[in-house]
Amino acid sequence: KPLGPVQRGDSGDSARRLPAERGRCPTSSGPVPPRAFDAMANGTAESMLSTSSAIIIEAEQIRQRYRKLAPQDATEEDKDYKTLVHTFDTSKLAAIFKTKFSPDGTCEQGQAGLKEEQARAYFDVYGPNRITPPQKENKWVKLLRMTFCGIFNILLWFCVIAMVGLLIFFNDPVEEVESETKLMPGMLGFNSTEKEAVEEENDDIVTPILLSVIIVATAALQWYTEMLAEDAMEAMQKMGGDKPVPTVRRGANGERLALGIDSVNLVPGDVIFLEAGDRVPADVRVLYCTDGMEVDNSALTGESMPEPRHTKTEAITCAPAEARNLAFFGTTVLKGNATCLVHATGDLTFLGKIAQGIKTSRVKSTLEYQIEHFIHIIAVVAIAVGGLSLVANLMSPVKRSPADILQNSAAALFAQVPEGLLPTVTISLMIASEQMAKRMVLVRKIDAVETLGCVSVFCSDKTGTLTKGEMTVQDFVVPLPGGPSEGLAVFNREQGTAIFPAKDRGALAEIAICGLLNNGADIKIDNGKEVYSGSPTEVAILHASTEVHGGSEAMRRSKAKPEYDKVFEIPFNSENKWMLTIHGGKGHDTFAVLKGAPDRVLKFCTASRDVTAMAKIEATMGDLMAQARRVLCIARRPIKSSEIPVGAKFEGTGSTDCNFPLRDFEFVGLYGIEDPPKEGVAEAVVKAQMAGVKVVMVTGDHPDTARAIATRINILHGEADSDNEQLHGAEDFSVITGTMLESRVPKTDNFTDDEPPEIVAWWKKATQHTRVFARVSPIHKQVIVQAYQKYGYDGIGDVVAMTGDGVNDAPALNQADIGVAMGIQGTEVAKGASDMILTDDNFCSIVGAVEKGRIIYAGIQKFVAFIMSVHIAEVIQIFICIVVGIPVMRTPLQILFLILVTDLPVCIALAMEPGERTVLKDRPRPKEEPVVLGWMWWSMTLNGIVVAAVVLGIYLWALAIYCDGEVLQDRIAELPDHDAKLMDARTVAFISLVWSENCRSYCSRTFDRPVYTNLLGNSAMQKALGIASVALYAGVLTPFFSTLILELDGVGIGLDGWAIALMGPLVCLVLCEGCKIITIYQMNSYQRHLAECRLNDDLMRHEQNVAFDRIVSISSQASREGSYHPSFAVSQELVHFPPGRFPWHMTHGPHGHAEDYGLQRAGSDPLLGNGLVGPGTKLEAVQSFTECASRSSCSMVSDGSYQDQKVVLD
């Protein structure tokens, strides 16, 4: 495939590959490189032809040579990182890249590296050494999308267009009045007909304008909030660029050029130099390194331990990620120096491959799903209401003009559309985002707040997320005063303080001073703060020894003493696996300190000759390693004056060539080192489990380490899931490794409905029982999240939150329903793929965010129930008025004012309602569960009927008082000054409705408790009612605005009208509280139904697992006895199902019958042969159970008849 075009500016530094073409392996010919086009621009045909031809040939040669680095089966579409560079020797690499190395690989002298001309050519082919960022949506395009897209916005814009259409096509009354005015020149001013027409025109104009402003303002609020989050995330990114990379190249005449090149300008074939503390600027092959060189790959692999590096060629069976002669873009050199060959840059690096996995579109949030579902219902209902209103107008005894009929129908339609839903949801989520920011959670996508409330699975990386991400000495082990044969004492950090008790410092004095002296780490002062530098293991020992020794000042004073001067050192290397230092001299006693792997150090100790001592040491080491500790041993030996070499010149690199004795060391103790869990994580995990959320560790670390940490922080054998999760067969799935996933990864980008049944069965079992995935790759992490989303929650699909900090977590963060990155230790790639960022890197913060998410969702349910009851009341009132012939109670503008001005603050206050005490004890709601449950619809309807009946009663009462006892529209129209009288009646009804809704809002704070419960517990509600009251009084009392715009007159109704209006809320409060009796009954019925469903699911799952285990046992026994018969195994187990406990959905639901899987009936099954199962058998065996049990679980199902019993893969 073509490589893709390259754009060049004035210099090579500005060259870059177009984003759409980046990341492709340059393995075949492509378009004419840019230098050919440069030649064309020069206007010289011969120069153009010669230059372009040479460049085309050169680029093709580069591509063909580079192809030799990839396996033969490698393709561009491969998700995994594939290369053979670690299997080639240096001479072959030099030939492939046309570069030069020195014989020893150091490249410190003589010619080395690429020629400058070669480097420029390579830059044209490979482009800059940067990863193409995901395409970022233009902020203005994003604002337009938020304003005009989305199903709810489309519905609201439809209403605006409908209003404008009515305004355009039915605007005749004013024109008719104007013509009548012209015919009566003696008339001064407006008559009543003209005034009414002008008022209607004003009403028509204002309504669509106001609704449009609300839509645009709501979108702008959401856009502004997300832009603030993006700015905050950018502010967290590192401001400084990488330092220039020491590089060696060759000039035009072959001379050596020592350069400092920006990492973006590196190309494959460059020879670079790295030292401790450097960030690896590209994927490199190690040509030379000092003994004991280590790199930190935790950001890529999840390994908490530093990994050593060497120069040896690896076997072809070694995976690139496991190769010790490679270092990867974005990792850090912790220890040692190295000379390296750049073999991949930009999108072709390991990091680039991972970045490609996060460029897919994000999944929809649960709130988007629920709002879409809800709006579909509302749209259908609104259209139906508008149609029914049209029919009612046509059948009404009052004869109306076509314009009046359409306007009434539009009013009924608009009354059913919850215009306040979108701004209420947006504002409430904005407020929640601000509150979560105070909890150290930065929300990048505001609807992620609600999504957290329905999360059912937390998939979390281990290193840096659940653990501190730094190695720490957790245990000091020292021998008792009588020596190791008498026993060993283990000293641990205190619970809570995480420090070693001061009372133990005396016993730990010797192991601490030895740890200070024999150490390659150092403490530096950076901006007034102490910074530890060196290998993580050395730093851990130095930090713990300094703590026990009395602090850094005491440590410096001790190390400065003459008797502790270091006179000789053998650094740690992979062959010795120990480090030795010699101290003293110059008139002081000389002694040696040896530290390293226990098996290597102990053989030099006197304890190795004591069986009792060794037994106790090995037992203690076993206990530590069972806790996933990395154990190091330290020993000390005085060196006699007779053993000191001549001139005190110590020499040697190992046990065979030292000029001083390496024997008879005194065992000093052991260090137990680990990457410890963060404080509060264990409690947070239990809290999440109590909330019904599974916490799953997904790590690239070793299974034993992962299992030990998971047990300590309650992920394995946790308190909350011990009763219902450790079912039959669960122990086989508690920890799954990456090798077990290789054959179960989907062939496409995600799982589909066409996956093989055995794969589906395995993943269903894994998502039910597995709590730890270890030794997994970044792509595996993404697949695990996909599996939970597809097969979790009993096949419905889990809502998955993924937490992580490394580049290896980015694909899974992007795939999850909500990705949560670490703000301090997190990589920028991980942050860019996330929806939320924990600014304090504390896993406990996310559990608190779950609680907030559930509270927000409960608040959304409450205000939706409130606002929909208001709309139902409006629709009922309009229908009754139209059918009976009563003047319509409200205009469309009044309805809009009511919903967006007086009701909106109350809705926001309901969304901020404090959560119930049991909010974290409820089960996570399924992603497909509607925002409005069945019993809520009944509650909304009942309350809507109550509000409609009460306000309609007040309206009829007001009509009777102000319209001279008339209530029908035809009769009222005959009254003198009927407009003013009708306005007074409508004003009374409007005031009564607002007050009634205020009372209804207080009742809506809880579905099942009295209104006086925690009456003043939500301060936002009191503020909202104050705002609503001010808006009401301004709307009915403000001159001109109230009478000409809203057509209301609060002054004209007098005190009698206000008193009548007051009766409405009093009656409404009593009746709405009475409706809660019915609501409570329906809620309890719903909860009982859910409990029965969960119980049935648990029992069925338990019975299936028990039956499966017993079938495997029977089948295995029969096979051993040579009398295996499938029908025997199955028939023995089917009778153990209690009556009525067969999982009917397995035969009649989506799984279907056995034949649906392409399995033949037993009578002609080639697997079983003829005669084993004959005609008339009460069972059909569709597969050999021995074969089936070896790859998946089975479920025995029955539809109740002897002739139709099945065995189906589950």
PDB file of C-alpha atoms in Angstrom, residues 652-821:
ATOM      1  CA  GLY A 652      37.930  -7.891  40.968  1.00  0.00           C
ATOM      2  CA  THR A 653      34.575  -8.110  39.218  1.00  0.00           C
ATOM      3  CA  GLY A 654      33.206 -11.351  40.654  1.00  0.00           C
ATOM      4  CA  SER A 655      33.739 -14.248  42.992  1.00  0.00           C
ATOM      5  CA  THR A 656      36.484 -15.775  40.853  1.00  0.00           C
ATOM      6  CA  ASP A 657      38.853 -12.850  40.326  1.00  0.00           C
ATOM      7  CA  CYS A 658      38.716 -10.830  43.547  1.00  0.00           C
ATOM      8  CA  ASN A 659      41.990 -10.228  45.344  1.00  0.00           C
ATOM      9  CA  PHE A 660      40.263 -10.435  48.729  1.00  0.00           C
ATOM     10  CA  PRO A 661      38.232 -13.255  50.303  1.00  0.00           C
ATOM     11  CA  LEU A 662      34.508 -13.595  49.469  1.00  0.00           C
ATOM     12  CA  ARG A 663      33.481 -15.989  52.230  1.00  0.00           C
ATOM     13  CA  ASP A 664      32.332 -16.171  55.838  1.00  0.00           C
ATOM     14  CA  PHE A 665      29.953 -13.220  55.598  1.00  0.00           C
ATOM     15  CA  GLU A 666      27.689 -12.638  58.556  1.00  0.00           C
ATOM     16  CA  PHE A 667      24.004 -12.757  57.694  1.00  0.00           C
ATOM     17  CA  VAL A 668      22.571  -9.289  58.496  1.00  0.00           C
ATOM     18  CA  GLY A 669      19.010  -9.654  57.265  1.00  0.00           C
ATOM     19  CA  LEU A 670      16.443  -9.546  54.497  1.00  0.00           C
ATOM     20  CA  TYR A 671      14.500  -6.773  52.789  1.00  0.00           C
ATOM     21  CA  GLY A 672      10.898  -7.442  51.739  1.00  0.00           C
ATOM     22  CA  ILE A 673      10.151  -5.031  48.855  1.00  0.00           C
ATOM     23  CA  GLU A 674       6.954  -4.427  46.953  1.00  0.00           C
ATOM     24  CA  ASP A 675       4.872  -1.810  45.204  1.00  0.00           C
ATOM     25  CA  PRO A 676       2.358  -1.406  48.061  1.00  0.00           C
ATOM     26  CA  PRO A 677      -1.356  -0.678  47.741  1.00  0.00           C
ATOM     27  CA  LYS A 678      -2.386   2.910  48.182  1.00  0.00           C
ATOM     28  CA  GLU A 679      -3.915   3.880  51.487  1.00  0.00           C
ATOM     29  CA  GLY A 680      -7.666   3.470  51.573  1.00  0.00           C
ATOM     30  CA  VAL A 681      -7.838   1.300  48.443  1.00  0.00           C
ATOM     31  CA  ALA A 682      -8.819  -1.867  50.344  1.00  0.00           C
ATOM     32  CA  GLU A 683     -11.682  -0.027  52.046  1.00  0.00           C
ATOM     33  CA  ALA A 684     -12.726   1.586  48.756  1.00  0.00           C
ATOM     34  CA  VAL A 685     -12.868  -1.827  47.065  1.00  0.00           C
ATOM     35  CA  VAL A 686     -15.151  -3.180  49.788  1.00  0.00           C
ATOM     36  CA  LYS A 687     -17.317  -0.068  49.497  1.00  0.00           C
ATOM     37  CA  ALA A 688     -17.601  -0.606  45.750  1.00  0.00           C
ATOM     38  CA  GLN A 689     -18.481  -4.273  46.226  1.00  0.00           C
ATOM     39  CA  MET A 690     -21.156  -3.338  48.738  1.00  0.00           C
ATOM     40  CA  ALA A 691     -22.552  -1.034  46.065  1.00  0.00           C
ATOM     41  CA  GLY A 692     -22.854  -4.021  43.712  1.00  0.00           C
ATOM     42  CA  VAL A 693     -19.825  -3.054  41.619  1.00  0.00           C
ATOM     43  CA  LYS A 694     -17.293  -5.727  40.685  1.00  0.00           C
ATOM     44  CA  VAL A 695     -13.688  -4.559  40.995  1.00  0.00           C
ATOM     45  CA  VAL A 696     -11.427  -6.329  38.511  1.00  0.00           C
ATOM     46  CA  MET A 697      -7.640  -5.966  38.385  1.00  0.00           C
ATOM     47  CA  VAL A 698      -6.270  -5.868  34.843  1.00  0.00           C
ATOM     48  CA  THR A 699      -2.477  -5.745  34.837  1.00  0.00           C
ATOM     49  CA  GLY A 700       0.591  -6.678  32.862  1.00  0.00           C
ATOM     50  CA  ASP A 701       2.312  -7.794  36.056  1.00  0.00           C
ATOM     51  CA  HIS A 702       3.106 -11.347  37.153  1.00  0.00           C
ATOM     52  CA  PRO A 703       0.059 -13.466  38.187  1.00  0.00           C
ATOM     53  CA  ASP A 704       1.494 -14.241  41.634  1.00  0.00           C
ATOM     54  CA  THR A 705       2.121 -10.574  42.338  1.00  0.00           C
ATOM     55  CA  ALA A 706      -1.305  -9.613  41.040  1.00  0.00           C
ATOM     56  CA  ARG A 707      -3.014 -12.338  43.090  1.00  0.00           C
ATOM     57  CA  ALA A 708      -1.237 -11.298  46.291  1.00  0.00           C
ATOM     58  CA  ILE A 709      -2.089  -7.604  45.890  1.00  0.00           C
ATOM     59  CA  ALA A 710      -5.677  -8.426  44.877  1.00  0.00           C
ATOM     60  CA  THR A 711      -6.113 -10.514  48.008  1.00  0.00           C
ATOM     61  CA  ARG A 712      -4.762  -7.768  50.240  1.00  0.00           C
ATOM     62  CA  ILE A 713      -7.084  -5.117  48.824  1.00  0.00           C
ATOM     63  CA  ASN A 714     -10.162  -7.408  48.915  1.00  0.00           C
ATOM     64  CA  ILE A 715     -10.545  -7.911  45.174  1.00  0.00           C
ATOM     65  CA  LEU A 716     -10.079 -11.652  45.678  1.00  0.00           C
ATOM     66  CA  HIS A 717     -12.125 -13.201  48.483  1.00  0.00           C
ATOM     67  CA  GLY A 718     -13.525  -9.821  49.375  1.00  0.00           C
ATOM     68  CA  GLU A 719     -16.030  -9.442  52.164  1.00  0.00           C
ATOM     69  CA  ALA A 720     -18.883  -8.305  49.979  1.00  0.00           C
ATOM     70  CA  ASP A 721     -18.780 -10.980  47.301  1.00  0.00           C
ATOM     71  CA  SER A 722     -17.849 -14.002  49.375  1.00  0.00           C
ATOM     72  CA  ASP A 723     -21.417 -15.221  49.639  1.00  0.00           C
ATOM     73  CA  ASN A 724     -22.645 -14.980  46.069  1.00  0.00           C
ATOM     74  CA  GLU A 725     -19.648 -15.038  43.766  1.00  0.00           C
ATOM     75  CA  GLN A 726     -17.590 -18.054  44.821  1.00  0.00           C
ATOM     76  CA  LEU A 727     -19.770 -20.541  42.964  1.00  0.00           C
ATOM     77  CA  HIS A 728     -18.850 -23.917  41.571  1.00  0.00           C
ATOM     78  CA  GLY A 729     -16.031 -23.613  39.064  1.00  0.00           C
ATOM     79  CA  ALA A 730     -15.233 -20.036  40.071  1.00  0.00           C
ATOM     80  CA  GLU A 731     -11.814 -20.941  41.441  1.00  0.00           C
ATOM     81  CA  ASP A 732     -10.704 -21.887  37.920  1.00  0.00           C
ATOM     82  CA  PHE A 733     -11.479 -18.372  36.707  1.00  0.00           C
ATOM     83  CA  SER A 734     -10.304 -16.258  39.644  1.00  0.00           C
ATOM     84  CA  VAL A 735      -7.040 -15.305  37.886  1.00  0.00           C
ATOM     85  CA  ILE A 736      -6.691 -15.407  34.096  1.00  0.00           C
ATOM     86  CA  THR A 737      -3.445 -14.756  32.226  1.00  0.00           C
ATOM     87  CA  GLY A 738      -2.816 -13.230  28.839  1.00  0.00           C
ATOM     88  CA  THR A 739      -1.853 -16.554  27.301  1.00  0.00           C
ATOM     89  CA  MET A 740      -5.345 -17.855  28.098  1.00  0.00           C
ATOM     90  CA  LEU A 741      -6.838 -14.959  26.127  1.00  0.00           C
ATOM     91  CA  GLU A 742      -4.830 -15.425  22.929  1.00  0.00           C
ATOM     92  CA  SER A 743      -7.255 -17.886  21.341  1.00  0.00           C
ATOM     93  CA  ARG A 744     -10.333 -16.038  22.614  1.00  0.00           C
ATOM     94  CA  VAL A 745      -9.728 -12.589  21.159  1.00  0.00           C
ATOM     95  CA  PRO A 746     -12.380 -11.516  18.619  1.00  0.00           C
ATOM     96  CA  LYS A 747     -11.329 -11.613  14.988  1.00  0.00           C
ATOM     97  CA  THR A 748     -12.771  -8.151  14.373  1.00  0.00           C
ATOM     98  CA  ASP A 749     -12.449  -4.949  16.368  1.00  0.00           C
ATOM     99  CA  ASN A 750     -15.137  -6.070  18.817  1.00  0.00           C
ATOM    100  CA  PHE A 751     -17.237  -9.065  19.796  1.00  0.00           C
ATOM    101  CA  THR A 752     -20.156  -9.852  17.516  1.00  0.00           C
ATOM    102  CA  ASP A 753     -23.166 -12.142  17.685  1.00  0.00           C
ATOM    103  CA  ASP A 754     -21.339 -14.587  15.400  1.00  0.00           C
ATOM    104  CA  GLU A 755     -18.660 -15.605  17.909  1.00  0.00           C
ATOM    105  CA  PRO A 756     -18.256 -19.408  18.358  1.00  0.00           C
ATOM    106  CA  PRO A 757     -20.452 -20.796  21.174  1.00  0.00           C
ATOM    107  CA  GLU A 758     -17.483 -22.105  23.139  1.00  0.00           C
ATOM    108  CA  ILE A 759     -15.875 -18.634  23.098  1.00  0.00           C
ATOM    109  CA  VAL A 760     -19.133 -17.067  24.259  1.00  0.00           C
ATOM    110  CA  ALA A 761     -19.488 -19.628  27.048  1.00  0.00           C
ATOM    111  CA  TRP A 762     -15.928 -19.059  28.229  1.00  0.00           C
ATOM    112  CA  TRP A 763     -16.289 -15.281  28.328  1.00  0.00           C
ATOM    113  CA  LYS A 764     -19.614 -15.499  30.171  1.00  0.00           C
ATOM    114  CA  LYS A 765     -17.941 -17.570  32.853  1.00  0.00           C
ATOM    115  CA  ALA A 766     -14.931 -15.238  32.942  1.00  0.00           C
ATOM    116  CA  THR A 767     -17.020 -12.069  33.271  1.00  0.00           C
ATOM    117  CA  GLN A 768     -19.000 -13.703  36.061  1.00  0.00           C
ATOM    118  CA  HIS A 769     -16.126 -15.017  38.201  1.00  0.00           C
ATOM    119  CA  THR A 770     -12.782 -13.521  37.188  1.00  0.00           C
ATOM    120  CA  ARG A 771     -11.376 -10.790  39.378  1.00  0.00           C
ATOM    121  CA  VAL A 772      -7.746 -10.656  38.163  1.00  0.00           C
ATOM    122  CA  PHE A 773      -6.350 -10.598  34.621  1.00  0.00           C
ATOM    123  CA  ALA A 774      -2.541 -10.766  34.696  1.00  0.00           C
ATOM    124  CA  ARG A 775       0.233 -10.687  32.103  1.00  0.00           C
ATOM    125  CA  VAL A 776      -2.101  -9.023  29.623  1.00  0.00           C
ATOM    126  CA  SER A 777      -1.127  -6.750  26.748  1.00  0.00           C
ATOM    127  CA  PRO A 778      -2.744  -3.370  26.031  1.00  0.00           C
ATOM    128  CA  ILE A 779      -4.921  -4.965  23.361  1.00  0.00           C
ATOM    129  CA  HIS A 780      -5.969  -7.662  25.844  1.00  0.00           C
ATOM    130  CA  LYS A 781      -7.103  -4.944  28.227  1.00  0.00           C
ATOM    131  CA  GLN A 782      -9.313  -3.486  25.537  1.00  0.00           C
ATOM    132  CA  VAL A 783     -10.740  -6.934  24.721  1.00  0.00           C
ATOM    133  CA  ILE A 784     -11.496  -7.568  28.420  1.00  0.00           C
ATOM    134  CA  VAL A 785     -13.501  -4.339  28.607  1.00  0.00           C
ATOM    135  CA  GLN A 786     -15.356  -5.316  25.428  1.00  0.00           C
ATOM    136  CA  ALA A 787     -16.155  -8.740  26.889  1.00  0.00           C
ATOM    137  CA  TYR A 788     -17.718  -7.227  30.005  1.00  0.00           C
ATOM    138  CA  GLN A 789     -19.720  -4.836  27.843  1.00  0.00           C
ATOM    139  CA  LYS A 790     -20.973  -7.702  25.675  1.00  0.00           C
ATOM    140  CA  TYR A 791     -21.346 -10.686  28.026  1.00  0.00           C
ATOM    141  CA  GLY A 792     -21.433  -9.215  31.536  1.00  0.00           C
ATOM    142  CA  TYR A 793     -24.460  -8.595  33.749  1.00  0.00           C
ATOM    143  CA  ASP A 794     -25.964 -11.988  32.837  1.00  0.00           C
ATOM    144  CA  GLY A 795     -25.720 -11.291  29.128  1.00  0.00           C
ATOM    145  CA  ILE A 796     -27.210  -7.783  29.232  1.00  0.00           C
ATOM    146  CA  GLY A 797     -23.780  -6.183  29.236  1.00  0.00           C
ATOM    147  CA  ASP A 798     -21.980  -4.375  32.027  1.00  0.00           C
ATOM    148  CA  VAL A 799     -21.413  -0.652  32.240  1.00  0.00           C
ATOM    149  CA  VAL A 800     -17.628  -0.613  32.576  1.00  0.00           C
ATOM    150  CA  ALA A 801     -15.360   1.989  34.121  1.00  0.00           C
ATOM    151  CA  MET A 802     -11.651   1.595  33.413  1.00  0.00           C
ATOM    152  CA  THR A 803      -9.033   3.263  35.578  1.00  0.00           C
ATOM    153  CA  GLY A 804      -5.397   3.465  34.578  1.00  0.00           C
ATOM    154  CA  ASP A 805      -2.341   5.647  34.265  1.00  0.00           C
ATOM    155  CA  GLY A 806      -0.106   4.105  31.627  1.00  0.00           C
ATOM    156  CA  VAL A 807       0.037   4.155  27.869  1.00  0.00           C
ATOM    157  CA  ASN A 808      -0.878   0.476  27.980  1.00  0.00           C
ATOM    158  CA  ASP A 809      -4.205   1.438  29.559  1.00  0.00           C
ATOM    159  CA  ALA A 810      -5.191   3.948  26.859  1.00  0.00           C
ATOM    160  CA  PRO A 811      -7.062   1.579  24.475  1.00  0.00           C
ATOM    161  CA  ALA A 812      -9.103   0.179  27.365  1.00  0.00           C
ATOM    162  CA  LEU A 813      -9.760   3.691  28.730  1.00  0.00           C
ATOM    163  CA  ASN A 814     -11.100   4.698  25.347  1.00  0.00           C
ATOM    164  CA  GLN A 815     -13.207   1.543  24.992  1.00  0.00           C
ATOM    165  CA  ALA A 816     -14.813   1.702  28.433  1.00  0.00           C
ATOM    166  CA  ASP A 817     -18.132   3.406  29.053  1.00  0.00           C
ATOM    167  CA  ILE A 818     -16.159   5.764  31.229  1.00  0.00           C
ATOM    168  CA  GLY A 819     -12.373   6.038  31.271  1.00  0.00           C
ATOM    169  CA  VAL A 820     -10.677   7.391  34.392  1.00  0.00           C
ATOM    170  CA  ALA A 821      -7.001   8.415  34.227  1.00  0.00           C
TER     171      ALA A 821
END
